[in-house]
Amino acid sequence: MAINHETWAFIFGLLGNVISFMVFLAPLPTFYQIYKKKSTDGFQSLPYIVALFSSMLWIYYALVKKDASLLLITINSFGCVIETIYLAIFLIYAPSKTRLWTIKLLLMLNVFGFGAMLLSTLYLTTGSKRLSVIGWICLVLNISVFAAPLCIMKRVIKTKSVEFMPFSLSFFLTINAVMWFFYGLLLKDYYIALPNTLGFLFGIIQMVLYLIYRNAKPQGLEEPTKVQELNGHIIDVVKPNHVTKNGPVPVIETASNV
């Protein structure tokens, strides 16, 4: 018996939920480290603020769309909860200046920015036009964060080092982009499908670069590097200046969403 496209969409969306769930949990080691050290030194709050904003946007989009939107709501609701927890921990242990900057950014983007978008779409648009406006906002946001891997790819080519671009991370984020691309395509929802084509493309390029430079002699990395995003999940990489008895310690920091 043939499986219809809605069933296939549900399967891809469910797999996307599973992979996105794991990506959302990826920063747990980072926050355990923050908790142990009682310090946020070397880490930034911006990835988690953007991830929370993105989750809020996709929930609003799903609620307005209504049809076949349950899987968007489930994963992004989890995203809102986990990102809020991450930010609460960050605010507890951040220095006063960083804490103030984080609170200002949260208010500006997640409260006033989202609130302005919510009110303008509720009162200035109706029906399909409202959905279209929200969809375009989500699409532009995702495209902007999907462009972030260009930074790390340039760094890899320049330094011939894949230290900050682990193959497994690129692989799973690429698979995640594939799941959400087919989910959007099968539902003919191009606001979901189109940005994930970039996620897939950049993921493939990253894996190819990894295979090219994995055995190359690195040129050396001295500066902290802020890198990649895939499928709405921003990845920050910071190389601290301190050295342990085992040598310099690179830290990978992740935050997530659909």
PDB file of N, CA, C and O in Angstrom, residues 20 23-24 47-55 58 76 83 138 141-147 149 173 176-177 180 195-196 199 228-235 254-258:
ATOM      1  N   SER A  20      16.648  17.514  15.973  1.00  0.00           N
ATOM      2  CA  SER A  20      16.659  18.866  16.548  1.00  0.00           C
ATOM      3  C   SER A  20      16.684  18.815  18.077  1.00  0.00           C
ATOM      4  O   SER A  20      17.326  19.654  18.723  1.00  0.00           O
ATOM      5  N   VAL A  23      20.183  18.296  19.047  1.00  0.00           N
ATOM      6  CA  VAL A  23      20.968  19.511  18.819  1.00  0.00           C
ATOM      7  C   VAL A  23      20.681  20.546  19.899  1.00  0.00           C
ATOM      8  O   VAL A  23      21.580  21.245  20.368  1.00  0.00           O
ATOM      9  N   PHE A  24      19.411  20.644  20.318  1.00  0.00           N
ATOM     10  CA  PHE A  24      19.066  21.558  21.403  1.00  0.00           C
ATOM     11  C   PHE A  24      19.800  21.207  22.692  1.00  0.00           C
ATOM     12  O   PHE A  24      20.098  22.071  23.507  1.00  0.00           O
ATOM     13  N   PRO A  47      24.052  33.404  20.821  1.00  0.00           N
ATOM     14  CA  PRO A  47      23.475  32.244  20.137  1.00  0.00           C
ATOM     15  C   PRO A  47      22.170  31.761  20.760  1.00  0.00           C
ATOM     16  O   PRO A  47      21.248  31.348  20.051  1.00  0.00           O
ATOM     17  N   TYR A  48      22.066  31.839  22.073  1.00  0.00           N
ATOM     18  CA  TYR A  48      20.888  31.337  22.776  1.00  0.00           C
ATOM     19  C   TYR A  48      19.721  32.317  22.669  1.00  0.00           C
ATOM     20  O   TYR A  48      18.560  31.912  22.606  1.00  0.00           O
ATOM     21  N   ILE A  49      20.042  33.605  22.613  1.00  0.00           N
ATOM     22  CA  ILE A  49      19.003  34.624  22.413  1.00  0.00           C
ATOM     23  C   ILE A  49      18.394  34.477  21.020  1.00  0.00           C
ATOM     24  O   ILE A  49      17.168  34.522  20.849  1.00  0.00           O
ATOM     25  N   VAL A  50      19.252  34.289  20.011  1.00  0.00           N
ATOM     26  CA  VAL A  50      18.774  34.114  18.632  1.00  0.00           C
ATOM     27  C   VAL A  50      17.978  32.820  18.500  1.00  0.00           C
ATOM     28  O   VAL A  50      16.934  32.784  17.844  1.00  0.00           O
ATOM     29  N   ALA A  51      18.456  31.752  19.138  1.00  0.00           N
ATOM     30  CA  ALA A  51      17.745  30.468  19.078  1.00  0.00           C
ATOM     31  C   ALA A  51      16.365  30.572  19.725  1.00  0.00           C
ATOM     32  O   ALA A  51      15.383  30.023  19.217  1.00  0.00           O
ATOM     33  N   LEU A  52      16.277  31.289  20.849  1.00  0.00           N
ATOM     34  CA  LEU A  52      14.984  31.492  21.509  1.00  0.00           C
ATOM     35  C   LEU A  52      14.052  32.311  20.624  1.00  0.00           C
ATOM     36  O   LEU A  52      12.870  31.980  20.476  1.00  0.00           O
ATOM     37  N   PHE A  53      14.578  33.354  20.015  1.00  0.00           N
ATOM     38  CA  PHE A  53      13.783  34.199  19.118  1.00  0.00           C
ATOM     39  C   PHE A  53      13.270  33.387  17.933  1.00  0.00           C
ATOM     40  O   PHE A  53      12.097  33.498  17.544  1.00  0.00           O
ATOM     41  N   SER A  54      14.128  32.561  17.368  1.00  0.00           N
ATOM     42  CA  SER A  54      13.739  31.727  16.236  1.00  0.00           C
ATOM     43  C   SER A  54      12.638  30.741  16.621  1.00  0.00           C
ATOM     44  O   SER A  54      11.667  30.548  15.882  1.00  0.00           O
ATOM     45  N   SER A  55      12.766  30.112  17.781  1.00  0.00           N
ATOM     46  CA  SER A  55      11.735  29.179  18.257  1.00  0.00           C
ATOM     47  C   SER A  55      10.397  29.897  18.451  1.00  0.00           C
ATOM     48  O   SER A  55       9.335  29.369  18.102  1.00  0.00           O
ATOM     49  N   TRP A  58       8.816  30.504  14.995  1.00  0.00           N
ATOM     50  CA  TRP A  58       8.266  29.308  14.362  1.00  0.00           C
ATOM     51  C   TRP A  58       6.999  28.828  15.065  1.00  0.00           C
ATOM     52  O   TRP A  58       6.087  28.299  14.421  1.00  0.00           O
ATOM     53  N   ASN A  76       9.741  23.350  18.740  1.00  0.00           N
ATOM     54  CA  ASN A  76      10.067  24.730  19.097  1.00  0.00           C
ATOM     55  C   ASN A  76       9.593  25.104  20.494  1.00  0.00           C
ATOM     56  O   ASN A  76      10.164  25.998  21.119  1.00  0.00           O
ATOM     57  N   GLU A  83      16.168  26.852  25.827  1.00  0.00           N
ATOM     58  CA  GLU A  83      16.938  28.082  25.628  1.00  0.00           C
ATOM     59  C   GLU A  83      16.730  29.052  26.794  1.00  0.00           C
ATOM     60  O   GLU A  83      17.652  29.760  27.193  1.00  0.00           O
ATOM     61  N   CYS A 138      10.492  34.404   9.099  1.00  0.00           N
ATOM     62  CA  CYS A 138      11.173  33.170   9.507  1.00  0.00           C
ATOM     63  C   CYS A 138      12.213  32.758   8.474  1.00  0.00           C
ATOM     64  O   CYS A 138      13.330  32.349   8.820  1.00  0.00           O
ATOM     65  N   LEU A 141      15.292  35.113   8.577  1.00  0.00           N
ATOM     66  CA  LEU A 141      16.089  34.835   9.774  1.00  0.00           C
ATOM     67  C   LEU A 141      16.917  33.567   9.593  1.00  0.00           C
ATOM     68  O   LEU A 141      18.115  33.543   9.886  1.00  0.00           O
ATOM     69  N   ASN A 142      16.281  32.510   9.074  1.00  0.00           N
ATOM     70  CA  ASN A 142      17.005  31.254   8.889  1.00  0.00           C
ATOM     71  C   ASN A 142      18.115  31.363   7.854  1.00  0.00           C
ATOM     72  O   ASN A 142      19.194  30.806   8.029  1.00  0.00           O
ATOM     73  N   ILE A 143      17.851  32.090   6.773  1.00  0.00           N
ATOM     74  CA  ILE A 143      18.883  32.272   5.749  1.00  0.00           C
ATOM     75  C   ILE A 143      20.075  33.034   6.321  1.00  0.00           C
ATOM     76  O   ILE A 143      21.236  32.704   6.053  1.00  0.00           O
ATOM     77  N   SER A 144      19.793  34.051   7.135  1.00  0.00           N
ATOM     78  CA  SER A 144      20.881  34.849   7.708  1.00  0.00           C
ATOM     79  C   SER A 144      21.765  34.013   8.620  1.00  0.00           C
ATOM     80  O   SER A 144      22.997  34.171   8.635  1.00  0.00           O
ATOM     81  N   VAL A 145      21.164  33.100   9.394  1.00  0.00           N
ATOM     82  CA  VAL A 145      21.994  32.285  10.278  1.00  0.00           C
ATOM     83  C   VAL A 145      22.633  31.116   9.528  1.00  0.00           C
ATOM     84  O   VAL A 145      23.699  30.643   9.906  1.00  0.00           O
ATOM     85  N   PHE A 146      21.993  30.670   8.440  1.00  0.00           N
ATOM     86  CA  PHE A 146      22.599  29.609   7.638  1.00  0.00           C
ATOM     87  C   PHE A 146      23.850  30.110   6.921  1.00  0.00           C
ATOM     88  O   PHE A 146      24.688  29.310   6.503  1.00  0.00           O
ATOM     89  N   ALA A 147      23.969  31.427   6.733  1.00  0.00           N
ATOM     90  CA  ALA A 147      25.139  31.979   6.060  1.00  0.00           C
ATOM     91  C   ALA A 147      26.364  31.992   6.965  1.00  0.00           C
ATOM     92  O   ALA A 147      27.488  32.152   6.497  1.00  0.00           O
ATOM     93  N   PRO A 149      28.110  29.628   8.414  1.00  0.00           N
ATOM     94  CA  PRO A 149      29.209  28.687   8.170  1.00  0.00           C
ATOM     95  C   PRO A 149      30.279  29.210   7.226  1.00  0.00           C
ATOM     96  O   PRO A 149      31.386  28.683   7.190  1.00  0.00           O
ATOM     97  N   LEU A 173      23.915  17.883  11.535  1.00  0.00           N
ATOM     98  CA  LEU A 173      23.191  19.093  11.192  1.00  0.00           C
ATOM     99  C   LEU A 173      22.767  19.094   9.724  1.00  0.00           C
ATOM    100  O   LEU A 173      21.721  19.635   9.363  1.00  0.00           O
ATOM    101  N   ASN A 176      19.777  16.894   9.615  1.00  0.00           N
ATOM    102  CA  ASN A 176      18.657  17.660  10.155  1.00  0.00           C
ATOM    103  C   ASN A 176      18.051  18.580   9.093  1.00  0.00           C
ATOM    104  O   ASN A 176      16.827  18.669   8.951  1.00  0.00           O
ATOM    105  N   ALA A 177      18.924  19.247   8.330  1.00  0.00           N
ATOM    106  CA  ALA A 177      18.455  20.121   7.256  1.00  0.00           C
ATOM    107  C   ALA A 177      17.693  19.326   6.201  1.00  0.00           C
ATOM    108  O   ALA A 177      16.676  19.787   5.675  1.00  0.00           O
ATOM    109  N   TRP A 180      14.072  18.497   7.511  1.00  0.00           N
ATOM    110  CA  TRP A 180      13.148  19.628   7.487  1.00  0.00           C
ATOM    111  C   TRP A 180      12.891  20.119   6.064  1.00  0.00           C
ATOM    112  O   TRP A 180      11.810  20.655   5.767  1.00  0.00           O
ATOM    113  N   PRO A 195      15.074  27.578   3.178  1.00  0.00           N
ATOM    114  CA  PRO A 195      16.286  27.832   3.970  1.00  0.00           C
ATOM    115  C   PRO A 195      17.106  26.571   4.218  1.00  0.00           C
ATOM    116  O   PRO A 195      18.336  26.631   4.303  1.00  0.00           O
ATOM    117  N   ASN A 196      16.429  25.427   4.312  1.00  0.00           N
ATOM    118  CA  ASN A 196      17.144  24.186   4.595  1.00  0.00           C
ATOM    119  C   ASN A 196      17.935  23.655   3.405  1.00  0.00           C
ATOM    120  O   ASN A 196      18.798  22.796   3.573  1.00  0.00           O
ATOM    121  N   GLY A 199      21.145  25.006   4.306  1.00  0.00           N
ATOM    122  CA  GLY A 199      21.702  24.190   5.382  1.00  0.00           C
ATOM    123  C   GLY A 199      22.335  22.926   4.846  1.00  0.00           C
ATOM    124  O   GLY A 199      23.440  22.538   5.250  1.00  0.00           O
ATOM    125  N   GLN A 228      29.616  28.723  13.004  1.00  0.00           N
ATOM    126  CA  GLN A 228      28.605  28.249  12.141  1.00  0.00           C
ATOM    127  C   GLN A 228      27.207  28.103  12.671  1.00  0.00           C
ATOM    128  O   GLN A 228      26.970  28.038  13.846  1.00  0.00           O
ATOM    129  N   GLU A 229      26.336  28.011  11.788  1.00  0.00           N
ATOM    130  CA  GLU A 229      24.936  27.748  12.113  1.00  0.00           C
ATOM    131  C   GLU A 229      24.353  26.845  11.082  1.00  0.00           C
ATOM    132  O   GLU A 229      24.665  26.937   9.929  1.00  0.00           O
ATOM    133  N   LEU A 230      23.487  25.976  11.507  1.00  0.00           N
ATOM    134  CA  LEU A 230      22.811  25.106  10.565  1.00  0.00           C
ATOM    135  C   LEU A 230      21.416  24.832  11.065  1.00  0.00           C
ATOM    136  O   LEU A 230      21.213  24.462  12.192  1.00  0.00           O
ATOM    137  N   ASN A 231      20.470  25.032  10.163  1.00  0.00           N
ATOM    138  CA  ASN A 231      19.061  24.769  10.500  1.00  0.00           C
ATOM    139  C   ASN A 231      18.587  25.591  11.683  1.00  0.00           C
ATOM    140  O   ASN A 231      17.826  25.135  12.516  1.00  0.00           O
ATOM    141  N   GLY A 232      19.048  26.837  11.712  1.00  0.00           N
ATOM    142  CA  GLY A 232      18.612  27.701  12.783  1.00  0.00           C
ATOM    143  C   GLY A 232      19.368  27.516  14.064  1.00  0.00           C
ATOM    144  O   GLY A 232      19.088  28.175  15.038  1.00  0.00           O
ATOM    145  N   HIS A 233      20.384  26.665  14.122  1.00  0.00           N
ATOM    146  CA  HIS A 233      21.095  26.397  15.367  1.00  0.00           C
ATOM    147  C   HIS A 233      22.498  26.939  15.255  1.00  0.00           C
ATOM    148  O   HIS A 233      23.309  26.413  14.547  1.00  0.00           O
ATOM    149  N   ILE A 234      22.753  27.942  16.025  1.00  0.00           N
ATOM    150  CA  ILE A 234      24.019  28.641  15.916  1.00  0.00           C
ATOM    151  C   ILE A 234      25.096  27.918  16.697  1.00  0.00           C
ATOM    152  O   ILE A 234      24.872  27.454  17.782  1.00  0.00           O
ATOM    153  N   ILE A 235      26.272  27.843  16.118  1.00  0.00           N
ATOM    154  CA  ILE A 235      27.391  27.200  16.787  1.00  0.00           C
ATOM    155  C   ILE A 235      28.455  28.245  17.055  1.00  0.00           C
ATOM    156  O   ILE A 235      28.904  28.913  16.143  1.00  0.00           O
ATOM    157  N   THR A 254      27.160  25.368  21.642  1.00  0.00           N
ATOM    158  CA  THR A 254      26.077  25.237  20.673  1.00  0.00           C
ATOM    159  C   THR A 254      24.745  25.736  21.174  1.00  0.00           C
ATOM    160  O   THR A 254      24.440  25.619  22.330  1.00  0.00           O
ATOM    161  N   ALA A 255      23.934  26.223  20.284  1.00  0.00           N
ATOM    162  CA  ALA A 255      22.554  26.543  20.615  1.00  0.00           C
ATOM    163  C   ALA A 255      21.673  26.185  19.434  1.00  0.00           C
ATOM    164  O   ALA A 255      22.129  26.139  18.337  1.00  0.00           O
ATOM    165  N   SER A 256      20.401  25.949  19.681  1.00  0.00           N
ATOM    166  CA  SER A 256      19.618  25.342  18.641  1.00  0.00           C
ATOM    167  C   SER A 256      18.216  25.811  18.347  1.00  0.00           C
ATOM    168  O   SER A 256      17.649  26.552  19.087  1.00  0.00           O
ATOM    169  N   ASN A 257      17.661  25.199  17.218  1.00  0.00           N
ATOM    170  CA  ASN A 257      16.240  25.381  16.779  1.00  0.00           C
ATOM    171  C   ASN A 257      15.877  24.831  15.380  1.00  0.00           C
ATOM    172  O   ASN A 257      16.737  24.282  14.768  1.00  0.00           O
ATOM    173  N   VAL A 258      14.548  24.922  14.819  1.00  0.00           N
ATOM    174  CA  VAL A 258      14.166  24.321  13.506  1.00  0.00           C
ATOM    175  C   VAL A 258      14.629  25.185  12.334  1.00  0.00           C
ATOM    176  O   VAL A 258      14.189  26.276  12.228  1.00  0.00           O
TER     177      VAL A 258
END
